[in-house]
């Protein structure tokens, strides 16, 4: 079982939810959906902006069952407990076939899949995205407010429901404790002991977790999120030292030891090392970097009712607690804590995190994305 070390109790996840400004993710597509449903009811579903447009939750369920399929993309089953979440939806709605496409693609590749498959039954119905990619592609999304939209902190949602934060965590360092001592600072990773060992999860110009790794490096290097330059320079230094490992991180590369030190979200690092008793995860002292991933509906979804049912499902109490079970902090955590519907045992088991937390704003994410596009490749070549 992965061990998680932290240093300052994160109080029930509320502080993070209150200060967060939507965030980053990974994901993508392949598919074998059922018919798209070109009926009047499907057209009505495609323009629905809330449950009221269907009449009732039962009417939404009926419309989704009539479509008979849901196309999801870039949802690794070991990512934030998505496997259990997908299985629960399948159990609850056996009439709806879930087509799980390319689980390991990036947020940017999700959008590409939607564009490539536009008008086809294989197009993704829904997205799970990082903030930078979401901000660049709002014209691809359909606005929709789930039934408990008001319980989601304003900082986590686009006002019309074009994209909405759902679950989040802290950027961390996972490492094989049989080979390395616990890193206590980013400078430790520049040492000769970490030669060819340090990886990030993807390309920061495309993948949310990799983007956040650079953001953490910027914040921990005396800078701030207004300028990611110190973070880019940090990874450039790792590259020059021969310590930066250009390998796409997966649970298999962690289990095999191919990527023995990994920057990733705390809940992903913990889950990825679940089969390695020596795998440990640390959130560094000092400034912590937190972020949420965002849900969105494809405006050209081939199954528009199923897409909206999926959104309602994800923000329900049951699934918000399943995010918590996966070690992530659900968007509705504060409201559920006040209502007594949060899983108190799971909430109490959340790992300790830094007392100071930074979360990128929309403006900071946009500026950082531009800067990374200009400088990242050169810095780590």
Coordinates of C-alpha atoms in Angstrom, one line a residue:
X1 CA 0.0 0.0 0.0
X2 CA 1.4 3.4 -0.9
X3 CA 2.4 5.6 2.0
X4 CA 1.6 9.3 1.9
X5 CA 3.6 11.7 4.0
X6 CA 2.4 15.3 4.6
X7 CA 3.0 18.1 7.1
X8 CA 0.0 20.2 7.9
X9 CA -3.6 19.0 8.2
X10 CA -5.8 20.1 5.4
X11 CA -9.0 20.8 7.2
X12 CA -11.7 18.8 5.6
X13 CA -10.7 20.1 2.2
X14 CA -12.8 23.2 2.6
X15 CA -9.9 25.7 2.3
X16 CA -8.9 24.2 -1.0
X17 CA -12.4 24.3 -2.4
X18 CA -12.9 27.9 -1.3
X19 CA -9.7 29.2 -2.8
X20 CA -9.5 27.1 -6.0
X21 CA -10.0 28.6 -9.4
X22 CA -10.9 25.6 -11.6
X23 CA -8.1 23.4 -12.9
X24 CA -6.2 20.9 -14.9
X25 CA -6.5 17.2 -16.2
X26 CA -5.7 14.6 -18.7
X27 CA -7.8 12.4 -21.1
X28 CA -9.1 11.2 -24.8
X29 CA -11.0 8.9 -27.4
X30 CA -11.8 5.7 -29.3
X31 CA -15.3 4.4 -29.3
X32 CA -18.2 2.2 -30.4
X33 CA -21.3 4.1 -29.4
X34 CA -24.9 3.3 -30.1
X35 CA -27.1 5.5 -32.4
X36 CA -26.8 9.2 -31.9
X37 CA -30.5 9.8 -31.7
X38 CA -31.6 12.4 -34.3
X39 CA -35.1 12.5 -32.9
X40 CA -36.9 15.6 -31.6
X41 CA -36.3 14.5 -28.0
X42 CA -32.6 14.2 -28.7
X43 CA -32.6 17.7 -30.2
X44 CA -34.3 19.0 -27.1
X45 CA -31.7 17.2 -24.9
X46 CA -28.9 18.9 -26.9
X47 CA -30.2 22.3 -26.0
X48 CA -31.1 21.5 -22.3
X49 CA -29.2 23.8 -19.9
X50 CA -30.6 22.3 -16.7
X51 CA -32.7 19.5 -15.3
X52 CA -35.8 21.7 -15.6
X53 CA -35.6 21.5 -19.4
X54 CA -36.3 17.7 -19.1
X55 CA -39.2 18.2 -16.7
X56 CA -37.8 15.8 -14.0
X57 CA -34.8 13.6 -13.2
X58 CA -36.9 10.6 -14.2
X59 CA -37.5 12.2 -17.6
X60 CA -33.8 12.8 -18.0
X61 CA -33.1 9.1 -17.2
X62 CA -35.7 8.0 -19.7
X63 CA -34.2 10.1 -22.4
X64 CA -30.7 8.8 -21.7
X65 CA -31.8 5.2 -21.6
X66 CA -33.5 5.7 -25.0
X67 CA -30.2 6.9 -26.5
X68 CA -28.6 3.7 -25.1
X69 CA -25.0 4.8 -25.0
X70 CA -22.5 7.2 -23.4
X71 CA -19.0 8.0 -25.0
X72 CA -16.4 8.9 -22.4
X73 CA -12.8 9.8 -23.2
X74 CA -9.5 9.9 -21.3
X75 CA -10.7 8.4 -18.1
X76 CA -8.1 6.0 -16.8
X77 CA -9.7 3.6 -14.3
X78 CA -6.9 4.1 -11.8
X79 CA -7.3 7.9 -12.0
X80 CA -9.1 9.3 -8.9
X81 CA -11.3 6.2 -8.6
X82 CA -12.8 6.5 -12.1
X83 CA -13.0 2.7 -12.3
X84 CA -15.5 2.4 -9.5
X85 CA -17.4 5.4 -10.7
X86 CA -17.8 4.0 -14.2
X87 CA -18.8 0.7 -12.8
X88 CA -21.5 2.3 -10.6
X89 CA -23.0 4.1 -13.5
X90 CA -23.1 0.9 -15.5
X91 CA -24.7 -0.9 -12.6
X92 CA -27.3 1.8 -12.1
X93 CA -28.0 2.2 -15.8
X94 CA -27.6 -1.2 -17.6
X95 CA -29.6 0.2 -20.5
X96 CA -26.8 2.6 -21.3
X97 CA -23.6 1.2 -22.8
X98 CA -20.4 3.1 -21.7
X99 CA -17.9 3.3 -24.5
X100 CA -14.5 4.1 -22.8
X101 CA -12.1 5.7 -25.3
X102 CA -8.3 6.2 -25.2
X103 CA -7.9 6.5 -21.4
X104 CA -4.3 7.9 -21.4
X105 CA -4.6 10.8 -23.9
X106 CA -4.2 14.5 -22.8
X107 CA -6.8 17.1 -22.4
X108 CA -5.8 18.7 -25.7
X109 CA -6.2 15.3 -27.4
X110 CA -9.7 15.0 -26.1
X111 CA -10.6 18.2 -28.0
X112 CA -8.9 16.9 -31.1
X113 CA -11.0 13.7 -30.8
X114 CA -14.2 15.7 -30.7
X115 CA -13.2 17.7 -33.8
X116 CA -12.0 14.6 -35.7
X117 CA -15.2 12.7 -34.9
X118 CA -17.7 15.6 -35.2
X119 CA -21.0 14.3 -36.5
X120 CA -20.2 10.7 -35.8
X121 CA -21.6 8.3 -33.2
X122 CA -18.0 7.9 -32.0
X123 CA -17.5 11.5 -30.9
X124 CA -17.0 12.0 -27.1
X125 CA -20.1 13.0 -25.2
X126 CA -18.2 14.5 -22.3
X127 CA -14.8 15.8 -21.3
X128 CA -12.6 15.7 -18.2
X129 CA -10.2 18.6 -18.7
X130 CA -7.5 20.8 -17.3
X131 CA -8.3 24.5 -16.9
X132 CA -5.8 25.7 -19.6
X133 CA -7.4 23.5 -22.2
X134 CA -10.9 24.2 -21.1
X135 CA -10.4 28.0 -21.3
X136 CA -9.1 27.7 -24.9
X137 CA -12.1 25.6 -26.1
X138 CA -15.3 27.0 -24.6
X139 CA -16.8 27.1 -28.1
X140 CA -16.7 23.2 -28.0
X141 CA -18.9 23.0 -24.8
X142 CA -22.6 23.0 -24.1
X143 CA -23.7 25.0 -21.0
X144 CA -25.3 22.8 -18.4
X145 CA -26.0 23.4 -14.7
X146 CA -26.4 20.2 -12.6
X147 CA -29.2 20.1 -10.0
X148 CA -26.8 21.1 -7.2
X149 CA -24.9 23.7 -9.1
X150 CA -25.4 26.2 -6.4
X151 CA -23.4 24.0 -3.9
X152 CA -20.3 24.2 -6.1
X153 CA -18.0 27.1 -5.0
X154 CA -18.1 30.0 -7.5
X155 CA -14.3 29.7 -7.9
X156 CA -14.7 26.2 -9.3
X157 CA -17.3 26.9 -12.1
X158 CA -17.8 28.8 -15.2
X159 CA -21.0 30.8 -14.5
X160 CA -23.2 29.2 -17.2
X161 CA -21.9 25.7 -16.6
X162 CA -19.7 25.5 -19.7
X163 CA -17.1 23.7 -17.6
X164 CA -17.1 23.0 -13.8
X165 CA -14.5 21.8 -11.4
X166 CA -15.3 18.4 -9.9
X167 CA -12.3 16.9 -8.0
X168 CA -8.9 18.1 -7.0
X169 CA -5.6 17.5 -5.1
X170 CA -2.1 18.7 -4.5
X171 CA 1.0 18.3 -6.7
X172 CA 3.3 15.8 -5.1
X173 CA 6.4 13.8 -5.6
X174 CA 6.2 10.0 -5.6
X175 CA 9.4 8.0 -5.2
X176 CA 10.8 4.5 -4.6
X177 CA 12.0 4.6 -1.0
X178 CA 14.1 1.5 -1.6
X179 CA 16.3 3.6 -3.9
X180 CA 16.0 7.2 -2.7
X181 CA 15.8 9.1 0.5
X182 CA 12.7 11.3 0.9
X183 CA 13.1 14.6 -1.0
X184 CA 12.6 17.5 1.2
X185 CA 13.0 20.2 -1.4
X186 CA 13.1 20.5 -5.2
X187 CA 16.9 21.1 -5.0
X188 CA 17.3 17.5 -3.7
X189 CA 16.2 16.2 -7.1
X190 CA 19.1 18.0 -8.8
X191 CA 21.6 15.8 -7.0
X192 CA 23.6 13.0 -8.6
X193 CA 21.6 10.4 -6.7
X194 CA 18.6 11.2 -9.0
X195 CA 20.4 10.8 -12.3
X196 CA 17.9 9.8 -15.0
X197 CA 15.2 9.3 -12.4
X198 CA 12.8 12.3 -12.3
X199 CA 9.7 12.2 -14.5
X200 CA 6.5 14.2 -15.0
X201 CA 3.1 13.0 -16.1
X202 CA 3.0 14.1 -19.7
X203 CA 3.8 17.3 -21.7
X204 CA 3.0 20.5 -19.7
X205 CA 1.8 22.2 -22.9
X206 CA -1.0 19.6 -23.1
X207 CA -1.4 17.7 -19.8
X208 CA -2.7 19.3 -16.7
X209 CA -0.6 17.3 -14.2
X210 CA 2.6 18.1 -16.0
X211 CA 1.5 21.8 -16.3
X212 CA 1.0 21.8 -12.5
X213 CA 4.5 20.2 -11.9
X214 CA 6.0 23.3 -13.6
X215 CA 3.7 25.5 -11.6
X216 CA 4.8 23.9 -8.4
X217 CA 8.4 24.4 -9.4
X218 CA 7.8 28.0 -10.1
X219 CA 6.1 28.6 -6.7
X220 CA 8.8 26.6 -4.8
X221 CA 11.6 28.5 -6.5
X222 CA 10.8 31.9 -5.1
X223 CA 8.4 32.8 -7.9
X224 CA 4.7 32.9 -8.2
X225 CA 2.0 31.7 -10.6
X226 CA 2.1 35.0 -12.5
X227 CA 5.3 33.8 -14.1
X228 CA 6.1 30.2 -14.7
X229 CA 9.7 31.1 -15.9
X230 CA 11.4 29.8 -12.7
X231 CA 9.5 26.5 -13.1
X232 CA 10.6 26.1 -16.7
X233 CA 14.2 27.0 -15.7
X234 CA 14.0 24.4 -12.9
X235 CA 13.2 21.6 -15.2
X236 CA 15.8 22.9 -17.6
X237 CA 18.4 22.5 -14.8
X238 CA 17.2 19.0 -14.2
X239 CA 17.7 18.2 -17.9
X240 CA 21.2 19.7 -17.9
X241 CA 22.1 17.6 -14.8
X242 CA 20.9 14.5 -16.6
X243 CA 18.2 13.9 -14.0
X244 CA 15.1 14.6 -16.1
X245 CA 13.5 11.4 -17.5
X246 CA 11.5 11.9 -20.7
X247 CA 9.2 8.9 -20.2
X248 CA 5.4 9.0 -20.2
X249 CA 4.4 7.9 -16.7
X250 CA 1.9 5.1 -16.2
X251 CA 1.3 2.7 -13.3
X252 CA 3.2 0.1 -15.2
X253 CA 6.3 2.4 -15.4
X254 CA 6.1 3.0 -11.7
X255 CA 5.6 -0.7 -10.8
X256 CA 8.5 -1.7 -13.1
X257 CA 10.8 1.0 -11.7
X258 CA 11.2 2.7 -15.1
X259 CA 10.0 6.0 -13.6
X260 CA 11.3 5.8 -9.9
X261 CA 10.6 9.5 -9.1
X262 CA 7.4 11.2 -10.4
X263 CA 5.7 14.6 -10.1
X264 CA 1.9 14.0 -10.1
X265 CA -1.2 14.7 -8.1
X266 CA -1.1 13.2 -4.6
X267 CA -4.1 10.9 -5.2
X268 CA -2.6 9.6 -8.5
X269 CA 0.8 9.0 -7.1
X270 CA -0.7 7.1 -4.2
X271 CA -2.9 5.0 -6.4
X272 CA -0.1 4.3 -9.0
X273 CA 2.1 2.9 -6.2
X274 CA -0.5 0.8 -4.6
X275 CA 1.2 -2.4 -5.6
X276 CA 4.7 -1.3 -4.5
X277 CA 5.2 -1.3 -0.7
X278 CA 8.3 0.9 -1.2
X279 CA 6.5 3.7 -3.1
X280 CA 5.9 6.8 -1.0
X281 CA 4.4 10.1 -1.8
X282 CA 5.3 13.5 -0.3
X283 CA 3.9 17.0 -0.7
X284 CA 6.8 19.4 0.0
X285 CA 6.8 21.9 2.8
X286 CA 6.4 25.5 1.8
X287 CA 4.0 26.5 -0.9
X288 CA 1.6 23.8 -2.1
X289 CA 0.1 23.8 -5.6
X290 CA -3.5 22.6 -5.8
X291 CA -5.9 22.3 -8.6
X292 CA -9.3 20.8 -9.8
X293 CA -10.2 19.0 -12.9
X294 CA -13.2 20.1 -15.0
X295 CA -16.2 18.4 -16.5
X296 CA -17.8 19.6 -19.7
X297 CA -20.3 18.4 -22.3
X298 CA -19.5 18.3 -26.0
X299 CA -21.9 20.6 -27.7
X300 CA -22.1 18.1 -30.5
X301 CA -22.5 15.1 -28.2
X302 CA -24.1 12.1 -30.1
X303 CA -25.9 11.2 -26.9
X304 CA -26.8 14.6 -25.3
X305 CA -29.2 13.2 -22.7
X306 CA -26.8 10.6 -21.5
X307 CA -24.1 13.3 -21.4
X308 CA -26.3 15.4 -19.0
X309 CA -27.2 12.4 -16.9
X310 CA -23.5 11.6 -16.5
X311 CA -23.0 15.2 -15.2
X312 CA -25.8 14.8 -12.7
X313 CA -24.3 11.5 -11.6
X314 CA -20.8 12.9 -11.1
X315 CA -22.0 15.7 -8.8
X316 CA -24.3 13.4 -6.8
X317 CA -23.5 12.7 -3.1
X318 CA -22.6 9.1 -4.0
X319 CA -20.0 10.0 -6.6
X320 CA -18.6 13.0 -4.7
X321 CA -17.8 10.5 -1.9
X322 CA -16.2 8.1 -4.5
X323 CA -13.8 10.9 -5.5
X324 CA -13.0 11.2 -1.8
X325 CA -12.5 7.4 -1.6
X326 CA -10.0 7.9 -4.4
X327 CA -8.0 10.4 -2.3
X328 CA -9.3 13.4 -4.2
X329 CA -11.2 16.4 -2.8
X330 CA -14.7 16.7 -4.3
X331 CA -16.1 20.0 -5.4
X332 CA -19.1 19.8 -3.2
X333 CA -17.2 18.9 -0.1
X334 CA -18.0 22.0 1.9
X335 CA -21.7 21.8 1.2
X336 CA -21.8 18.0 1.9
X337 CA -19.9 18.5 5.2
X338 CA -22.5 21.0 6.3
X339 CA -25.3 18.7 5.2
X340 CA -23.8 15.7 6.9
X341 CA -23.7 13.7 3.6
X342 CA -19.9 13.6 3.3
X343 CA -18.2 10.3 4.2
X344 CA -16.7 11.5 7.5
X345 CA -14.2 8.6 7.8
X346 CA -12.8 9.2 4.4
X347 CA -12.7 13.0 5.0
X348 CA -10.8 12.5 8.2
X349 CA -8.3 10.3 6.4
X350 CA -7.3 13.0 3.9
X351 CA -3.5 13.5 3.9
X352 CA -1.8 16.4 5.5
X353 CA -0.8 19.2 3.2
X354 CA 1.1 22.6 3.4
X355 CA -0.5 25.4 5.3
X356 CA 0.1 27.7 2.3
X357 CA -1.7 26.8 -1.0
X358 CA -1.7 28.4 -4.4
X359 CA -4.2 27.7 -7.2
X360 CA -3.9 29.2 -10.6
X361 CA -6.5 31.7 -11.8
X362 CA -7.8 31.7 -15.3
X363 CA -5.5 34.6 -16.3
X364 CA -2.5 32.9 -14.8
X365 CA -3.3 29.6 -16.5
X366 CA -3.7 31.3 -19.8
X367 CA -0.4 33.2 -19.5
X368 CA 1.4 30.1 -18.3
X369 CA 0.1 28.1 -21.2
X370 CA 1.4 30.7 -23.7
X371 CA 4.8 30.8 -22.0
X372 CA 5.1 27.0 -21.9
X373 CA 4.3 26.9 -25.6
X374 CA 7.2 29.3 -26.3
X375 CA 9.9 28.0 -23.9
X376 CA 9.3 24.5 -22.7
X377 CA 10.7 22.5 -25.6
X378 CA 13.8 24.5 -25.8
X379 CA 14.4 24.3 -22.0
X380 CA 14.3 20.5 -21.9
X381 CA 15.8 19.6 -25.3

